[in-house]
CSV table of C-alpha atoms and ligand atoms in Angstrom, one decimal:
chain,number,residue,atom,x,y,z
A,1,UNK,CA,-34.9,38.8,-73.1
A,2,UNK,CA,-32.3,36.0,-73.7
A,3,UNK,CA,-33.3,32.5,-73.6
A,4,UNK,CA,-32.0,29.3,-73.7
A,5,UNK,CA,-33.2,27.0,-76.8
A,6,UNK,CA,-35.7,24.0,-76.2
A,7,UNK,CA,-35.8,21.1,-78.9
A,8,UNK,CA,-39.4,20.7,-80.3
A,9,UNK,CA,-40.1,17.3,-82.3
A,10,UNK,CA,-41.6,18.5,-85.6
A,11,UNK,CA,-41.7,16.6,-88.8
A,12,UNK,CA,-38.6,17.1,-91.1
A,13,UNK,CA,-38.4,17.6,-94.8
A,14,UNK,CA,-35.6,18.8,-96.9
A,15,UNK,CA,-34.9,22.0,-96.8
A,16,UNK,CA,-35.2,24.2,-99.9
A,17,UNK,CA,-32.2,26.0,-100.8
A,18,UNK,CA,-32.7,30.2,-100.7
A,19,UNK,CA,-32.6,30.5,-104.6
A,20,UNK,CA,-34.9,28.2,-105.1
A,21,UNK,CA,-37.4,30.2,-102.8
A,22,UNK,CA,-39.2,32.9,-105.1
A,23,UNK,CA,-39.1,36.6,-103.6
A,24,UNK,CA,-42.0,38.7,-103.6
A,25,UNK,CA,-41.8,41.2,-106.6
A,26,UNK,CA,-45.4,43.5,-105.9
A,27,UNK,CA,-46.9,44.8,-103.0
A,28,UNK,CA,-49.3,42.0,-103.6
A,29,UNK,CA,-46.8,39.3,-103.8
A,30,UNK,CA,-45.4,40.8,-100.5
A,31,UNK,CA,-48.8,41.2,-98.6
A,32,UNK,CA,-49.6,37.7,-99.4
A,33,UNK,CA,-46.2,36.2,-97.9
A,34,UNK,CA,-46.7,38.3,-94.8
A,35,UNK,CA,-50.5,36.9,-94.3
A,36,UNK,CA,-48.6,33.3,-95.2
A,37,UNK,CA,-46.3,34.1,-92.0
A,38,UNK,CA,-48.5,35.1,-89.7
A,39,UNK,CA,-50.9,32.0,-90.8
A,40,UNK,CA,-48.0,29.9,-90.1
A,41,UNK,CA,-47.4,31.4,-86.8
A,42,UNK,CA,-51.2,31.0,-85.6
A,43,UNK,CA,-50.7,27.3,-86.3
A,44,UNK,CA,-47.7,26.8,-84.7
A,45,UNK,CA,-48.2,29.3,-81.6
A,46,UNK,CA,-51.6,30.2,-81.5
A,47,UNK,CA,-51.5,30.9,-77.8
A,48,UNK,CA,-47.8,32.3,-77.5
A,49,UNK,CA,-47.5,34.8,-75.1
A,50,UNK,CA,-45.1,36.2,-72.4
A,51,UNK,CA,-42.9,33.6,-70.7
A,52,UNK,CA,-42.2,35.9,-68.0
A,53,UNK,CA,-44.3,35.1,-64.6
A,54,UNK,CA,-45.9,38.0,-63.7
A,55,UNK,CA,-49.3,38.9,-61.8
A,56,UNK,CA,-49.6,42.4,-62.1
A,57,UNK,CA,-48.1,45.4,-64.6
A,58,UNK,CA,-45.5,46.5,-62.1
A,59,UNK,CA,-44.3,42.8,-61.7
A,60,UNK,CA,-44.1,42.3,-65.4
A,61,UNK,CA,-41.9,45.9,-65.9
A,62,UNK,CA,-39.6,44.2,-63.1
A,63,UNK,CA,-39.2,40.9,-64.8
A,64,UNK,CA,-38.6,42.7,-68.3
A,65,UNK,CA,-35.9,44.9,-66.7
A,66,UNK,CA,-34.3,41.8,-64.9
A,67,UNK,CA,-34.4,39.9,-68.3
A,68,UNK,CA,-31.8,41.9,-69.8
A,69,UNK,CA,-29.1,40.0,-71.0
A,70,UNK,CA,-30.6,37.1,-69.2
A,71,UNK,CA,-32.8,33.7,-70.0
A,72,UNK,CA,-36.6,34.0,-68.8
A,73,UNK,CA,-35.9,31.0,-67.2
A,74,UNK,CA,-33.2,32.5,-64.8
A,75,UNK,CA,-35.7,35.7,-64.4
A,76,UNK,CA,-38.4,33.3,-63.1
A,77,UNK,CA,-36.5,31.6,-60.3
A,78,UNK,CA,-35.6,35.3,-58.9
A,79,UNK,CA,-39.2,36.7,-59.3
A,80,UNK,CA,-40.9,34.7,-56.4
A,81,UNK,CA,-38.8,35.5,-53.6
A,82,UNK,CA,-38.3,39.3,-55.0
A,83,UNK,CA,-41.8,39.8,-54.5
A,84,UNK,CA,-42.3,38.3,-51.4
A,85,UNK,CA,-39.5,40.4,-50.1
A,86,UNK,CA,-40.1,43.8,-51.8
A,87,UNK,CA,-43.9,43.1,-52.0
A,88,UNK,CA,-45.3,47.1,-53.2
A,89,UNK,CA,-43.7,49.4,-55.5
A,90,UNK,CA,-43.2,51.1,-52.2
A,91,UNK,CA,-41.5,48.8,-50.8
A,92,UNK,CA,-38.8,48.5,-54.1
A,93,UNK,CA,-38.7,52.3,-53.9
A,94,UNK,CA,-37.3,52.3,-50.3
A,95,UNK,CA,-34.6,49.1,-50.7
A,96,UNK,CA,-31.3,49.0,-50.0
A,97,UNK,CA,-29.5,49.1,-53.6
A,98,UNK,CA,-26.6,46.5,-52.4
A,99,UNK,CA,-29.4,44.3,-50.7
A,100,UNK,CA,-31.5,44.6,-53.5
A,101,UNK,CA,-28.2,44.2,-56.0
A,102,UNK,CA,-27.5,40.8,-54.0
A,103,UNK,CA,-31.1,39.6,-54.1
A,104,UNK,CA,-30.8,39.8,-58.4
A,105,UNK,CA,-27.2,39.2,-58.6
A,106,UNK,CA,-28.0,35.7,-60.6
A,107,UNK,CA,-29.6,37.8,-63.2
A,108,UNK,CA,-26.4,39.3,-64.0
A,109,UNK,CA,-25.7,43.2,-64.7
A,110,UNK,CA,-26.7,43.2,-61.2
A,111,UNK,CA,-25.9,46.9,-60.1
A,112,UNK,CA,-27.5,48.6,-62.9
A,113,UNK,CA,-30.4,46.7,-62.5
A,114,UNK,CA,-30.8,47.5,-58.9
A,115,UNK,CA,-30.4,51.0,-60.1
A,116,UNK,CA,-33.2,51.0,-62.2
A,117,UNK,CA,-35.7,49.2,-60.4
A,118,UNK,CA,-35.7,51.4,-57.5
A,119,UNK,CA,-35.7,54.2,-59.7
A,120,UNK,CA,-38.5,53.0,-61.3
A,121,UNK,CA,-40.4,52.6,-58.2
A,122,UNK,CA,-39.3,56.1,-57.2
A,123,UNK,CA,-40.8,57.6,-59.9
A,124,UNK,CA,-43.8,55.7,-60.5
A,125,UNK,CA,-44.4,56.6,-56.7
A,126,UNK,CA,-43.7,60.3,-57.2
A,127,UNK,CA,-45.1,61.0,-60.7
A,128,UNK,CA,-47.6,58.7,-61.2
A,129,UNK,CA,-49.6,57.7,-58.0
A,130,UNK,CA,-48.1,54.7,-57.2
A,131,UNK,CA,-49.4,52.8,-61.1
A,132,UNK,CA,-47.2,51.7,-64.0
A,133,UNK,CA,-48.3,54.5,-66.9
A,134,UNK,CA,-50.5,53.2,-69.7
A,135,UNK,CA,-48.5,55.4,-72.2
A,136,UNK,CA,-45.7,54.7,-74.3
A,137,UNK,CA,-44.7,58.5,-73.4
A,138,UNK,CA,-45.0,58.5,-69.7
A,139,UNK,CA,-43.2,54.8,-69.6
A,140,UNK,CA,-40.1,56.0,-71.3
A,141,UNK,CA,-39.7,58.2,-68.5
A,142,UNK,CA,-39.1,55.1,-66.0
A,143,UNK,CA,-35.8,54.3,-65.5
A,144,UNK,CA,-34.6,51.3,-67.0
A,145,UNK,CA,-37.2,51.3,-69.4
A,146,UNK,CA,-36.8,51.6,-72.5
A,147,UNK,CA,-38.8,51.2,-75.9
A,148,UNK,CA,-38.6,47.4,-75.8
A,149,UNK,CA,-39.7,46.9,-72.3
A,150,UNK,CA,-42.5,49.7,-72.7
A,151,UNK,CA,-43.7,47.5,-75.6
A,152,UNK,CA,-43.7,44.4,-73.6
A,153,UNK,CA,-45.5,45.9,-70.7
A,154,UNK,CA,-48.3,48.0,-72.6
A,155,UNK,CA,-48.8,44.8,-74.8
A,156,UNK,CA,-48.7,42.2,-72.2
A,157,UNK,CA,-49.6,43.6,-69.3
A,158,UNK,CA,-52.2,46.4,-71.0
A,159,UNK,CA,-52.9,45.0,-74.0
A,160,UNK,CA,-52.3,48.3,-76.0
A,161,UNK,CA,-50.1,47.9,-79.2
A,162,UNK,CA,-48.5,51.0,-79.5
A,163,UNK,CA,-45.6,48.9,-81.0
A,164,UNK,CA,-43.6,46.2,-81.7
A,165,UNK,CA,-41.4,44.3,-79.2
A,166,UNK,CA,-37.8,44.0,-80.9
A,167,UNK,CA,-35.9,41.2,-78.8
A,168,UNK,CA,-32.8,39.4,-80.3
A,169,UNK,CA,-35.2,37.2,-81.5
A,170,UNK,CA,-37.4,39.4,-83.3
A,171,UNK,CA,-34.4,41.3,-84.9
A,172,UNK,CA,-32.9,38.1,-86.3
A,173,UNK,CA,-36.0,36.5,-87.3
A,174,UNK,CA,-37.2,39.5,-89.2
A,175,UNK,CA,-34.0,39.8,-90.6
A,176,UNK,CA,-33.8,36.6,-91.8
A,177,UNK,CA,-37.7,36.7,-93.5
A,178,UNK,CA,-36.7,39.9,-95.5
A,179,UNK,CA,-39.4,41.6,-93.3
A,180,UNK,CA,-36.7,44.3,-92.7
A,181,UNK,CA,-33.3,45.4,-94.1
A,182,UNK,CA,-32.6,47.3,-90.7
A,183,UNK,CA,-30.7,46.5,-88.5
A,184,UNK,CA,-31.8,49.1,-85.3
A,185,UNK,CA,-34.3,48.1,-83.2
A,186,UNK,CA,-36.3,51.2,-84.0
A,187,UNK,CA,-36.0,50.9,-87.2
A,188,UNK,CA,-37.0,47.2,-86.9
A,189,UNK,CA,-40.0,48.3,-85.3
A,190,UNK,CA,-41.2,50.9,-87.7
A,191,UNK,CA,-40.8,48.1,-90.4
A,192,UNK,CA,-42.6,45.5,-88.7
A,193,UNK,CA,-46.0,48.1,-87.7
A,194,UNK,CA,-46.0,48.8,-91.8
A,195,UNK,CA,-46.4,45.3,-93.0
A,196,UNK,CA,-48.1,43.7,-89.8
A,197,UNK,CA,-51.7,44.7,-88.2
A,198,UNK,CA,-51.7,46.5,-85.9
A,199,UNK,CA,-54.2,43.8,-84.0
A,200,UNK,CA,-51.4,41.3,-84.0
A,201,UNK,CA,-48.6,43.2,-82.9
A,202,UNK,CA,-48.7,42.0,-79.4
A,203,UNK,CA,-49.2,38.6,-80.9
A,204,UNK,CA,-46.6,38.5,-83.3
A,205,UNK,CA,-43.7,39.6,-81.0
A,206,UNK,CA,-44.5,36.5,-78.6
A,207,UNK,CA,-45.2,34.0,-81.5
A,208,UNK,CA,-41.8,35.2,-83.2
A,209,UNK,CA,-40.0,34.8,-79.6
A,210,UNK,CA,-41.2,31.5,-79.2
A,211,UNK,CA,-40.1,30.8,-83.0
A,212,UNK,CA,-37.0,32.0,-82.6
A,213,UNK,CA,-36.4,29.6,-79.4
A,214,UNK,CA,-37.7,26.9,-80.9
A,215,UNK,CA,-37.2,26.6,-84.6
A,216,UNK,CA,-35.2,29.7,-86.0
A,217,UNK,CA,-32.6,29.6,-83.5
A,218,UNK,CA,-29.9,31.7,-83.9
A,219,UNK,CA,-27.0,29.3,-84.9
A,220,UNK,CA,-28.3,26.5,-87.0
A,221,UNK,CA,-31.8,27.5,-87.6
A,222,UNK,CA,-34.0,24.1,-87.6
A,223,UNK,CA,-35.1,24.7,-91.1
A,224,UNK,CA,-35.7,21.0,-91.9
A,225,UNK,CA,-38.2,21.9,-89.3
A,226,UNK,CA,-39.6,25.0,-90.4
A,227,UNK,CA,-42.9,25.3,-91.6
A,228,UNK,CA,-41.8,29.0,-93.1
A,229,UNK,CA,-39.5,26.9,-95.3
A,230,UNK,CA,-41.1,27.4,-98.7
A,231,UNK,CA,-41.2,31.6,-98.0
A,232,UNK,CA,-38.0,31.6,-96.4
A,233,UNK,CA,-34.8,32.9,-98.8
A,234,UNK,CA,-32.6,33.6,-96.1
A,235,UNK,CA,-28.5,32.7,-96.5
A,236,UNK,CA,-28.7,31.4,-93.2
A,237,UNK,CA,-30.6,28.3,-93.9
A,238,UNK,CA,-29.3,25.3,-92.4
A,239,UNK,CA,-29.3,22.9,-95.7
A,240,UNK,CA,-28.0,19.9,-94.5
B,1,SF4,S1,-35.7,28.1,-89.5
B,1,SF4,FE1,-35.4,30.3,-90.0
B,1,SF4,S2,-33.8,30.3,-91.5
B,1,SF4,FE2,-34.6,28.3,-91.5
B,1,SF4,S3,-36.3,28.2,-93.0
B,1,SF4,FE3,-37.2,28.8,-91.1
B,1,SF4,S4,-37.3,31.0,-91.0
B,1,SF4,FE4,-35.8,30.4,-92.6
């Protein structure tokens, strides 16, 4: 999920330069800056959740496949009239790729996508009675999704945390808070489900997303901003 970047008017202080900021040295030290992140995220997000328009499990796994390499924003103009025209999962299983290609081309990658949305209807019609799988198992066998949309669609649409979702924004932003020193997705993930509750995995992904549009954008991170300032040694502060 790409997205484009949206000012938000927030107080601004200077920002404290990275060796200034203390690292945590003990587990302890390193629980309590977590719980100090995730306090900080309630505050500023305590509602975040998918941006993606969506009224039922199958509509969110299309949206998440369509978002690839494209802004939410885009994904939620092409939604409304995809559904209308493809209304079932039937109805997506039996398209015409190059109609269906043409109806998302704005989303970009247009072909593949095509590809794996009717094969994803395929198989959720042939395998499993016409309903998006519950399981992170049985959803990885969907075309077109992988571990990051399963998350997204088990967590948002489900509610089940069986993970972490790890979008660009996620990577960088746990990156930059030294809550990993991965750089795979995977290996993102299995960092973020040690240090973070399982009850706020869901949570967390969508505050971090909205955090990482927001405040810690990817080039010049709004750090006079940030109210993660004081925890935050990261060389990509924006000091001035
Ligand atoms: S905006 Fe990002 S880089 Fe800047 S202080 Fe906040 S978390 Fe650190």
């Amino acid at each position: 999920m790409a997205d484009a970047e949206v000012a938000v008017p927030t107080p601004v202080h200077p920002v404290t330069p990275p060796k200034k900021v203390p690292k945590p040295k003990t587990a302890a030290e390193r629980k309590e800056r977590v719980d100090r992140i995730l306090a900080e995220l309630d505050a500023i997000f305590p509602n975040a959740t998918c941006a993606l328009i969506h009224k039922n499990p199958w509509q969110l796994l299309v949206a998440t496949i369509l978002s690839a390499q494209c802004t939410d924003e885009r994904v939620n103009k092409v939604t409304p009239g995809l559904f209308k025209k493809y209304s079932t999962i039937e109805a997506m299983a039996t398209a015409s790729q190059d109609e269906l290609a043409n109806d998302i081309r704005s989303t970009g990658f247009f072909n593949n996508k095509a590809r794996s949305l009717i094969g994803a209807a395929k198989k959720i019609m042939a395998d499993y009675k016409g309903q998006v799988p519950r399981s992170m198992e049985e959803l990885l066998t969907v075309p077109g999704a992988a571990r990051k949309t399963a998350n997204v669609v088990l967590g948002t649409a489900y509610g089940i945390p069986v993970g972490v979702v790890v979008d660009t924004h996620v990577q960088r932003i746990s990156q930059r808070l030294d809550l990993t020193r991965n750089d795979e997705p995977v290996k993102i993930e299995q960092d973020l489900m040690k240090i973070i509750p399982q009850d706020r995995w869901i949570l967390f992904a969508h505050q971090v997303i909205h955090f990482g549009r927001q405040i810690c954008v990817a080039r010049k991170p709004r750090c006079a901003s940030c109210p993660l300032d004081s925890v935050c040694y990261s060389k990509d502060k924006t000091l001035a």
